[in-house]
PDB file of N, CA, C and O in Angstrom:
ATOM      1  N   MET N 194      86.728 120.276  79.823  1.00 32.00           N
ATOM      2  CA  MET N 194      87.855 120.839  80.721  1.00 32.00           C
ATOM      3  C   MET N 194      87.768 120.141  82.339  1.00 32.00           C
ATOM      4  O   MET N 194      86.319 120.608  82.394  1.00 32.00           O
ATOM      5  N   ASP N 195      88.860 119.474  83.028  1.00 41.00           N
ATOM      6  CA  ASP N 195      88.664 119.393  84.145  1.00 41.00           C
ATOM      7  C   ASP N 195      87.898 120.195  84.951  1.00 41.00           C
ATOM      8  O   ASP N 195      88.294 121.181  85.083  1.00 41.00           O
ATOM      9  N   HIS N 196      86.904 119.519  85.948  1.00 39.00           N
ATOM     10  CA  HIS N 196      86.262 120.477  86.938  1.00 39.00           C
ATOM     11  C   HIS N 196      87.477 121.029  88.010  1.00 39.00           C
ATOM     12  O   HIS N 196      86.988 121.805  88.660  1.00 39.00           O
ATOM     13  N   VAL N 197      88.735 120.270  88.199  1.00 46.00           N
ATOM     14  CA  VAL N 197      89.344 120.534  89.322  1.00 46.00           C
ATOM     15  C   VAL N 197      89.989 121.828  88.961  1.00 46.00           C
ATOM     16  O   VAL N 197      90.171 122.274  87.990  1.00 46.00           O
ATOM     17  N   ALA N 198      90.053 123.108  90.030  1.00 49.00           N
ATOM     18  CA  ALA N 198      90.748 123.803  90.350  1.00 49.00           C
ATOM     19  C   ALA N 198      91.679 123.686  88.903  1.00 49.00           C
ATOM     20  O   ALA N 198      92.699 123.020  89.708  1.00 49.00           O
ATOM     21  N   ALA N 199      92.367 125.050  88.220  1.00 55.00           N
ATOM     22  CA  ALA N 199      93.294 124.946  87.304  1.00 55.00           C
ATOM     23  C   ALA N 199      94.118 125.759  88.285  1.00 55.00           C
ATOM     24  O   ALA N 199      95.495 126.033  87.732  1.00 55.00           O
ATOM     25  N   GLU N 200      94.004 126.291  89.114  1.00 83.00           N
ATOM     26  CA  GLU N 200      95.231 126.867  90.309  1.00 83.00           C
ATOM     27  C   GLU N 200      96.036 125.673  90.600  1.00 83.00           C
ATOM     28  O   GLU N 200      95.791 124.831  90.759  1.00 83.00           O
ATOM     29  N   THR N 201      97.514 126.483  90.697  1.00 90.00           N
ATOM     30  CA  THR N 201      98.090 125.669  91.183  1.00 90.00           C
ATOM     31  C   THR N 201      98.149 125.599  92.860  1.00 90.00           C
ATOM     32  O   THR N 201      98.207 126.064  93.483  1.00 90.00           O
ATOM     33  N   PRO N 202      98.223 124.175  93.143  1.00 95.00           N
ATOM     34  CA  PRO N 202      98.105 123.886  94.765  1.00 95.00           C
ATOM     35  C   PRO N 202      99.114 124.065  95.556  1.00 95.00           C
ATOM     36  O   PRO N 202     100.089 124.161  95.130  1.00 95.00           O
ATOM     37  N   ILE N 203      98.496 124.733  96.708  1.00 97.00           N
ATOM     38  CA  ILE N 203      99.483 125.092  97.540  1.00 97.00           C
ATOM     39  C   ILE N 203      99.677 124.521  98.550  1.00 97.00           C
ATOM     40  O   ILE N 203      98.736 123.887  99.403  1.00 97.00           O
ATOM     41  N   CYS N 204     100.758 124.526  99.229  1.00 98.00           N
ATOM     42  CA  CYS N 204     101.178 124.127 100.589  1.00 98.00           C
ATOM     43  C   CYS N 204     100.889 124.124 101.799  1.00 98.00           C
ATOM     44  O   CYS N 204     100.229 125.496 101.570  1.00 98.00           O
ATOM     45  N   SER N 205      99.973 123.297 102.731  1.00 97.00           N
ATOM     46  CA  SER N 205      99.201 123.756 103.543  1.00 97.00           C
ATOM     47  C   SER N 205      99.817 123.799 104.946  1.00 97.00           C
ATOM     48  O   SER N 205      99.479 124.713 105.519  1.00 97.00           O
ATOM     49  N   ALA N 206     101.423 124.028 104.676  1.00 97.00           N
ATOM     50  CA  ALA N 206     102.329 124.486 105.958  1.00 97.00           C
ATOM     51  C   ALA N 206     102.094 125.778 105.994  1.00 97.00           C
ATOM     52  O   ALA N 206     101.816 126.893 105.236  1.00 97.00           O
ATOM     53  N   LYS N 207     101.744 126.536 107.436  1.00 96.00           N
ATOM     54  CA  LYS N 207     101.754 128.381 108.054  1.00 96.00           C
ATOM     55  C   LYS N 207     102.947 128.645 107.240  1.00 96.00           C
ATOM     56  O   LYS N 207     104.517 128.494 107.309  1.00 96.00           O
ATOM     57  N   GLY N 208     102.213 129.989 106.220  1.00 97.00           N
ATOM     58  CA  GLY N 208     103.273 130.508 105.748  1.00 97.00           C
ATOM     59  C   GLY N 208     103.603 130.075 104.406  1.00 97.00           C
ATOM     60  O   GLY N 208     104.451 130.777 103.499  1.00 97.00           O
ATOM     61  N   CYS N 209     103.946 128.830 104.372  1.00 97.00           N
ATOM     62  CA  CYS N 209     104.504 128.540 102.849  1.00 97.00           C
ATOM     63  C   CYS N 209     103.487 128.795 101.721  1.00 97.00           C
ATOM     64  O   CYS N 209     102.323 128.662 101.593  1.00 97.00           O
ATOM     65  N   ARG N 210     103.991 129.247 100.639  1.00 96.00           N
ATOM     66  CA  ARG N 210     103.142 129.606  99.063  1.00 96.00           C
ATOM     67  C   ARG N 210     103.521 128.893  97.949  1.00 96.00           C
ATOM     68  O   ARG N 210     103.479 128.822  96.723  1.00 96.00           O
ATOM     69  N   ALA N 211     104.475 127.682  98.147  1.00 98.00           N
ATOM     70  CA  ALA N 211     105.304 126.595  97.620  1.00 98.00           C
ATOM     71  C   ALA N 211     104.181 125.706  96.790  1.00 98.00           C
ATOM     72  O   ALA N 211     103.393 125.760  97.802  1.00 98.00           O
ATOM     73  N   GLU N 212     104.503 125.365  95.555  1.00 97.00           N
ATOM     74  CA  GLU N 212     103.574 124.759  95.229  1.00 97.00           C
ATOM     75  C   GLU N 212     103.186 122.935  96.086  1.00 97.00           C
ATOM     76  O   GLU N 212     104.307 122.882  96.049  1.00 97.00           O
ATOM     77  N   ALA N 213     102.210 122.673  95.600  1.00 97.00           N
ATOM     78  CA  ALA N 213     101.725 120.980  96.751  1.00 97.00           C
ATOM     79  C   ALA N 213     102.253 120.126  95.730  1.00 97.00           C
ATOM     80  O   ALA N 213     102.092 120.250  94.290  1.00 97.00           O
ATOM     81  N   VAL N 214     102.990 119.599  96.215  1.00 97.00           N
ATOM     82  CA  VAL N 214     103.698 117.845  95.094  1.00 97.00           C
ATOM     83  C   VAL N 214     102.742 116.932  95.866  1.00 97.00           C
ATOM     84  O   VAL N 214     102.971 115.386  95.545  1.00 97.00           O
ATOM     85  N   TRP N 215     102.452 116.770  97.309  1.00 98.00           N
ATOM     86  CA  TRP N 215     102.195 115.604  98.102  1.00 98.00           C
ATOM     87  C   TRP N 215     100.678 116.223  98.427  1.00 98.00           C
ATOM     88  O   TRP N 215     100.406 116.857  99.127  1.00 98.00           O
ATOM     89  N   VAL N 216      99.892 115.095  98.658  1.00 98.00           N
ATOM     90  CA  VAL N 216      98.527 115.028  99.283  1.00 98.00           C
ATOM     91  C   VAL N 216      99.065 113.818 100.572  1.00 98.00           C
ATOM     92  O   VAL N 216      99.175 112.914 100.897  1.00 98.00           O
ATOM     93  N   ILE N 217      98.653 114.758 101.699  1.00 98.00           N
ATOM     94  CA  ILE N 217      98.630 113.923 103.115  1.00 98.00           C
ATOM     95  C   ILE N 217      97.275 113.664 103.884  1.00 98.00           C
ATOM     96  O   ILE N 217      96.863 114.371 104.097  1.00 98.00           O
ATOM     97  N   ALA N 218      96.698 112.175 103.785  1.00 97.00           N
ATOM     98  CA  ALA N 218      95.458 111.763 104.069  1.00 97.00           C
ATOM     99  C   ALA N 218      95.627 111.667 105.835  1.00 97.00           C
ATOM    100  O   ALA N 218      96.670 111.177 106.316  1.00 97.00           O
ATOM    101  N   TRP N 219      94.518 111.962 106.564  1.00 97.00           N
ATOM    102  CA  TRP N 219      94.786 111.867 108.066  1.00 97.00           C
ATOM    103  C   TRP N 219      93.143 112.134 108.109  1.00 97.00           C
ATOM    104  O   TRP N 219      92.530 111.585 107.407  1.00 97.00           O
ATOM    105  N   ASN N 220      93.119 111.349 109.529  1.00 96.00           N
ATOM    106  CA  ASN N 220      91.813 111.403 109.834  1.00 96.00           C
ATOM    107  C   ASN N 220      92.015 111.222 111.318  1.00 96.00           C
ATOM    108  O   ASN N 220      92.807 110.255 111.927  1.00 96.00           O
ATOM    109  N   ASN N 221      91.003 111.796 112.068  1.00 96.00           N
ATOM    110  CA  ASN N 221      91.210 112.233 113.748  1.00 96.00           C
ATOM    111  C   ASN N 221      89.682 111.292 114.307  1.00 96.00           C
ATOM    112  O   ASN N 221      88.876 111.200 113.617  1.00 96.00           O
ATOM    113  N   PRO N 222      90.354 109.850 114.917  1.00 93.00           N
ATOM    114  CA  PRO N 222      89.086 109.125 115.071  1.00 93.00           C
ATOM    115  C   PRO N 222      88.195 109.144 116.337  1.00 93.00           C
ATOM    116  O   PRO N 222      87.206 108.863 116.469  1.00 93.00           O
ATOM    117  N   LYS N 223      88.847 110.588 117.022  1.00 94.00           N
ATOM    118  CA  LYS N 223      87.313 110.725 117.614  1.00 94.00           C
ATOM    119  C   LYS N 223      86.844 111.751 117.027  1.00 94.00           C
ATOM    120  O   LYS N 223      85.652 111.993 117.797  1.00 94.00           O
ATOM    121  N   ILE N 224      86.696 112.038 116.115  1.00 95.00           N
ATOM    122  CA  ILE N 224      85.513 113.314 115.588  1.00 95.00           C
ATOM    123  C   ILE N 224      85.137 112.325 114.082  1.00 95.00           C
ATOM    124  O   ILE N 224      83.981 112.918 113.671  1.00 95.00           O
ATOM    125  N   HIS N 225      86.041 111.576 113.435  1.00 93.00           N
ATOM    126  CA  HIS N 225      85.707 110.769 111.720  1.00 93.00           C
ATOM    127  C   HIS N 225      85.172 109.740 111.897  1.00 93.00           C
ATOM    128  O   HIS N 225      86.247 108.633 113.022  1.00 93.00           O
ATOM    129  N   THR N 226      84.583 108.913 110.699  1.00 93.00           N
ATOM    130  CA  THR N 226      84.562 107.881 110.677  1.00 93.00           C
ATOM    131  C   THR N 226      85.676 107.484 110.402  1.00 93.00           C
ATOM    132  O   THR N 226      86.117 107.678 109.522  1.00 93.00           O
ATOM    133  N   PRO N 227      85.827 105.704 110.578  1.00 92.00           N
ATOM    134  CA  PRO N 227      86.851 105.132 109.941  1.00 92.00           C
ATOM    135  C   PRO N 227      87.546 105.897 108.259  1.00 92.00           C
ATOM    136  O   PRO N 227      88.673 105.587 108.318  1.00 92.00           O
ATOM    137  N   ASP N 228      86.316 105.743 107.851  1.00 92.00           N
ATOM    138  CA  ASP N 228      86.489 105.730 106.053  1.00 92.00           C
ATOM    139  C   ASP N 228      86.609 107.080 105.804  1.00 92.00           C
ATOM    140  O   ASP N 228      87.226 107.461 104.686  1.00 92.00           O
ATOM    141  N   ARG N 229      86.746 108.123 106.770  1.00 94.00           N
ATOM    142  CA  ARG N 229      86.816 109.775 106.209  1.00 94.00           C
ATOM    143  C   ARG N 229      88.435 109.998 105.889  1.00 94.00           C
ATOM    144  O   ARG N 229      88.893 109.485 106.704  1.00 94.00           O
ATOM    145  N   ARG N 230      88.548 110.462 105.120  1.00 94.00           N
ATOM    146  CA  ARG N 230      89.959 111.295 105.237  1.00 94.00           C
ATOM    147  C   ARG N 230      90.072 112.459 104.543  1.00 94.00           C
ATOM    148  O   ARG N 230      89.367 113.004 103.363  1.00 94.00           O
ATOM    149  N   LYS N 231      90.742 113.479 105.877  1.00 96.00           N
ATOM    150  CA  LYS N 231      90.986 114.667 105.341  1.00 96.00           C
ATOM    151  C   LYS N 231      92.126 114.674 105.132  1.00 96.00           C
ATOM    152  O   LYS N 231      92.933 114.184 105.015  1.00 96.00           O
ATOM    153  N   THR N 232      92.877 115.395 104.087  1.00 96.00           N
ATOM    154  CA  THR N 232      93.643 116.139 103.527  1.00 96.00           C
ATOM    155  C   THR N 232      94.609 117.139 103.457  1.00 96.00           C
ATOM    156  O   THR N 232      93.928 118.440 104.030  1.00 96.00           O
ATOM    157  N   TRP N 233      95.881 117.408 103.626  1.00 97.00           N
ATOM    158  CA  TRP N 233      96.443 118.547 103.832  1.00 97.00           C
ATOM    159  C   TRP N 233      97.624 118.370 102.264  1.00 97.00           C
ATOM    160  O   TRP N 233      98.076 117.410 101.869  1.00 97.00           O
ATOM    161  N   LEU N 234      97.720 119.266 101.922  1.00 97.00           N
ATOM    162  CA  LEU N 234      98.921 119.165 100.727  1.00 97.00           C
ATOM    163  C   LEU N 234     100.127 119.793 101.221  1.00 97.00           C
ATOM    164  O   LEU N 234     100.481 120.621 101.873  1.00 97.00           O
ATOM    165  N   ALA N 235     100.921 119.158 100.657  1.00 98.00           N
ATOM    166  CA  ALA N 235     102.413 119.731 101.131  1.00 98.00           C
ATOM    167  C   ALA N 235     103.444 119.474  99.670  1.00 98.00           C
ATOM    168  O   ALA N 235     103.345 118.865  99.018  1.00 98.00           O
ATOM    169  N   CYS N 236     104.297 120.555  99.970  1.00 98.00           N
ATOM    170  CA  CYS N 236     105.425 120.814  99.242  1.00 98.00           C
ATOM    171  C   CYS N 236     106.507 120.196 100.171  1.00 98.00           C
ATOM    172  O   CYS N 236     106.535 119.031 100.321  1.00 98.00           O
ATOM    173  N   GLU N 237     107.696 119.641  98.853  1.00 98.00           N
ATOM    174  CA  GLU N 237     108.721 118.713  99.107  1.00 98.00           C
ATOM    175  C   GLU N 237     109.258 119.228 100.598  1.00 98.00           C
ATOM    176  O   GLU N 237     109.207 118.371 101.263  1.00 98.00           O
ATOM    177  N   GLU N 238     109.802 120.619 100.782  1.00 98.00           N
ATOM    178  CA  GLU N 238     110.015 120.743 102.064  1.00 98.00           C
ATOM    179  C   GLU N 238     109.485 120.767 103.198  1.00 98.00           C
ATOM    180  O   GLU N 238     110.093 119.977 104.324  1.00 98.00           O
ATOM    181  N   HIS N 239     108.113 120.862 103.111  1.00 98.00           N
ATOM    182  CA  HIS N 239     106.999 120.421 104.596  1.00 98.00           C
ATOM    183  C   HIS N 239     106.479 119.099 104.413  1.00 98.00           C
ATOM    184  O   HIS N 239     105.686 118.795 105.171  1.00 98.00           O
ATOM    185  N   ARG N 240     106.989 117.782 103.237  1.00 98.00           N
ATOM    186  CA  ARG N 240     106.123 116.804 103.656  1.00 98.00           C
ATOM    187  C   ARG N 240     106.475 115.840 104.568  1.00 98.00           C
ATOM    188  O   ARG N 240     105.640 115.628 105.700  1.00 98.00           O
ATOM    189  N   GLU N 241     107.605 115.895 105.239  1.00 98.00           N
ATOM    190  CA  GLU N 241     108.279 115.353 106.401  1.00 98.00           C
ATOM    191  C   GLU N 241     107.488 115.468 107.655  1.00 98.00           C
ATOM    192  O   GLU N 241     106.896 115.055 108.380  1.00 98.00           O
ATOM    193  N   HIS N 242     107.439 117.143 107.711  1.00 97.00           N
ATOM    194  CA  HIS N 242     106.930 117.834 109.166  1.00 97.00           C
ATOM    195  C   HIS N 242     105.366 117.821 109.062  1.00 97.00           C
ATOM    196  O   HIS N 242     105.352 117.148 109.735  1.00 97.00           O
ATOM    197  N   LEU N 243     105.005 118.105 107.871  1.00 98.00           N
ATOM    198  CA  LEU N 243     103.358 117.489 108.546  1.00 98.00           C
ATOM    199  C   LEU N 243     102.859 116.291 108.404  1.00 98.00           C
ATOM    200  O   LEU N 243     102.116 115.707 109.326  1.00 98.00           O
ATOM    201  N   ALA N 244     103.741 114.873 107.767  1.00 98.00           N
ATOM    202  CA  ALA N 244     103.061 114.074 108.202  1.00 98.00           C
ATOM    203  C   ALA N 244     103.714 113.303 109.314  1.00 98.00           C
ATOM    204  O   ALA N 244     102.851 112.223 110.070  1.00 98.00           O
ATOM    205  N   SER N 245     105.018 113.764 109.662  1.00 98.00           N
ATOM    206  CA  SER N 245     105.367 113.736 111.127  1.00 98.00           C
ATOM    207  C   SER N 245     104.218 114.119 112.451  1.00 98.00           C
ATOM    208  O   SER N 245     103.872 113.215 113.230  1.00 98.00           O
ATOM    209  N   PHE N 246     103.593 115.111 112.157  1.00 97.00           N
ATOM    210  CA  PHE N 246     103.170 115.787 113.265  1.00 97.00           C
ATOM    211  C   PHE N 246     101.555 115.372 113.242  1.00 97.00           C
ATOM    212  O   PHE N 246     101.609 115.053 114.361  1.00 97.00           O
ATOM    213  N   LEU N 247     101.282 114.602 112.095  1.00 97.00           N
ATOM    214  CA  LEU N 247      99.781 113.906 112.117  1.00 97.00           C
ATOM    215  C   LEU N 247     100.195 113.001 112.934  1.00 97.00           C
ATOM    216  O   LEU N 247      99.412 111.795 113.363  1.00 97.00           O
ATOM    217  N   GLY N 248     101.553 111.830 112.198  1.00 97.00           N
ATOM    218  CA  GLY N 248     101.973 110.938 112.942  1.00 97.00           C
ATOM    219  C   GLY N 248     101.770 110.213 114.102  1.00 97.00           C
ATOM    220  O   GLY N 248     101.490 109.450 114.977  1.00 97.00           O
ATOM    221  N   MET N 249     102.246 111.726 114.927  1.00 97.00           N
ATOM    222  CA  MET N 249     102.583 111.496 116.729  1.00 97.00           C
ATOM    223  C   MET N 249     101.436 111.369 117.180  1.00 97.00           C
ATOM    224  O   MET N 249     101.158 111.247 118.052  1.00 97.00           O
ATOM    225  N   ARG N 250     100.348 112.065 116.508  1.00 97.00           N
ATOM    226  CA  ARG N 250      99.189 112.071 117.040  1.00 97.00           C
ATOM    227  C   ARG N 250      97.889 110.693 116.589  1.00 97.00           C
ATOM    228  O   ARG N 250      97.121 110.618 117.186  1.00 97.00           O
ATOM    229  N   GLY N 251      98.881 109.708 115.426  1.00 96.00           N
ATOM    230  CA  GLY N 251      97.777 108.816 115.299  1.00 96.00           C
ATOM    231  C   GLY N 251      96.972 109.207 114.196  1.00 96.00           C
ATOM    232  O   GLY N 251      96.354 108.160 113.819  1.00 96.00           O
ATOM    233  N   PHE N 252      97.278 110.325 113.553  1.00 97.00           N
ATOM    234  CA  PHE N 252      96.108 110.670 112.609  1.00 97.00           C
ATOM    235  C   PHE N 252      96.620 110.098 111.447  1.00 97.00           C
ATOM    236  O   PHE N 252      95.849 110.256 110.154  1.00 97.00           O
ATOM    237  N   LEU N 253      97.975 109.964 110.442  1.00 98.00           N
ATOM    238  CA  LEU N 253      98.093 109.932 109.562  1.00 98.00           C
ATOM    239  C   LEU N 253      97.584 108.617 109.137  1.00 98.00           C
ATOM    240  O   LEU N 253      98.090 107.766 109.829  1.00 98.00           O
ATOM    241  N   LYS N 254      97.141 108.646 107.683  1.00 97.00           N
ATOM    242  CA  LYS N 254      96.722 107.838 107.041  1.00 97.00           C
ATOM    243  C   LYS N 254      97.651 106.719 105.623  1.00 97.00           C
ATOM    244  O   LYS N 254      97.708 105.992 105.567  1.00 97.00           O
ATOM    245  N   ASP N 255      97.887 108.204 104.924  1.00 96.00           N
ATOM    246  CA  ASP N 255      98.850 108.098 103.955  1.00 96.00           C
ATOM    247  C   ASP N 255      99.636 109.336 103.429  1.00 96.00           C
ATOM    248  O   ASP N 255      98.724 110.258 103.668  1.00 96.00           O
ATOM    249  N   VAL N 256     100.270 109.034 102.505  1.00 98.00           N
ATOM    250  CA  VAL N 256     101.044 109.921 101.935  1.00 98.00           C
ATOM    251  C   VAL N 256     100.921 109.388 100.173  1.00 98.00           C
ATOM    252  O   VAL N 256     101.926 108.743 100.070  1.00 98.00           O
ATOM    253  N   VAL N 257     100.996 110.465  99.685  1.00 97.00           N
ATOM    254  CA  VAL N 257     100.447 110.290  97.935  1.00 97.00           C
ATOM    255  C   VAL N 257     101.505 111.846  97.103  1.00 97.00           C
ATOM    256  O   VAL N 257     100.610 112.744  97.555  1.00 97.00           O
ATOM    257  N   LYS N 258     101.423 111.025  96.205  1.00 98.00           N
ATOM    258  CA  LYS N 258     102.125 112.124  95.257  1.00 98.00           C
ATOM    259  C   LYS N 258     100.694 112.839  94.353  1.00 98.00           C
ATOM    260  O   LYS N 258      99.594 111.623  94.515  1.00 98.00           O
ATOM    261  N   ILE N 259     100.710 114.113  94.585  1.00 96.00           N
ATOM    262  CA  ILE N 259      99.656 114.780  94.510  1.00 96.00           C
ATOM    263  C   ILE N 259      98.865 114.104  92.834  1.00 96.00           C
ATOM    264  O   ILE N 259      97.870 113.788  92.708  1.00 96.00           O
ATOM    265  N   GLN N 260      99.686 113.493  92.064  1.00 94.00           N
ATOM    266  CA  GLN N 260      99.029 113.681  90.444  1.00 94.00           C
ATOM    267  C   GLN N 260      98.450 112.061  91.132  1.00 94.00           C
ATOM    268  O   GLN N 260      97.477 111.285  89.679  1.00 94.00           O
ATOM    269  N   ASP N 261      98.722 110.991  92.336  1.00 95.00           N
ATOM    270  CA  ASP N 261      98.200 109.733  91.969  1.00 95.00           C
ATOM    271  C   ASP N 261      96.898 109.826  93.150  1.00 95.00           C
ATOM    272  O   ASP N 261      96.178 108.483  93.304  1.00 95.00           O
ATOM    273  N   TRP N 262      96.604 110.840  93.444  1.00 93.00           N
ATOM    274  CA  TRP N 262      95.421 110.985  94.819  1.00 93.00           C
ATOM    275  C   TRP N 262      93.925 110.820  93.944  1.00 93.00           C
ATOM    276  O   TRP N 262      94.011 111.872  92.877  1.00 93.00           O
ATOM    277  N   ASP N 263      93.303 110.416  94.592  1.00 85.00           N
ATOM    278  CA  ASP N 263      91.905 109.973  93.547  1.00 85.00           C
ATOM    279  C   ASP N 263      90.867 111.419  94.483  1.00 85.00           C
ATOM    280  O   ASP N 263      90.331 111.120  95.026  1.00 85.00           O
ATOM    281  N   PHE N 264      90.984 112.710  94.062  1.00 79.00           N
ATOM    282  CA  PHE N 264      90.743 113.659  94.146  1.00 79.00           C
ATOM    283  C   PHE N 264      88.402 113.365  93.889  1.00 79.00           C
ATOM    284  O   PHE N 264      88.236 112.929  93.128  1.00 79.00           O
ATOM    285  N   PRO N 265      88.450 113.880  95.111  1.00 75.00           N
ATOM    286  CA  PRO N 265      86.637 113.633  94.851  1.00 75.00           C
ATOM    287  C   PRO N 265      85.938 114.471  93.786  1.00 75.00           C
ATOM    288  O   PRO N 265      86.562 115.174  93.611  1.00 75.00           O
ATOM    289  N   GLU N 266      85.158 113.653  93.024  1.00 65.00           N
ATOM    290  CA  GLU N 266      84.297 114.760  91.995  1.00 65.00           C
ATOM    291  C   GLU N 266      83.679 116.140  92.254  1.00 65.00           C
ATOM    292  O   GLU N 266      83.384 116.913  91.649  1.00 65.00           O
ATOM    293  N   ASP N 267      83.475 115.627  93.246  1.00 51.00           N
ATOM    294  CA  ASP N 267      82.840 117.225  94.046  1.00 51.00           C
ATOM    295  C   ASP N 267      82.962 118.098  94.575  1.00 51.00           C
ATOM    296  O   ASP N 267      82.821 119.069  95.107  1.00 51.00           O
ATOM    297  N   VAL N 268      84.461 117.959  94.432  1.00 48.00           N
ATOM    298  CA  VAL N 268      85.621 119.592  95.112  1.00 48.00           C
ATOM    299  C   VAL N 268      84.931 120.697  94.322  1.00 48.00           C
ATOM    300  O   VAL N 268      85.000 120.620  93.193  1.00 48.00           O
TER     301      VAL N 268
END
């Protein structure tokens, strides 16, 4: 059995409980090494808002469908 949580991934937007379908990868260059990727999960409704929020700050690195994201093995 896959060790990734069997739970439904939930959107990271405040107060949202919808199923996440996107991974938004970001990095704050002031505190993270260039190769480090932090992630937020997003539903369809909040993908653009969350990506825009990070993009305005220069943190956005990638937006990928959740099934295409390579999650680390040690999660």
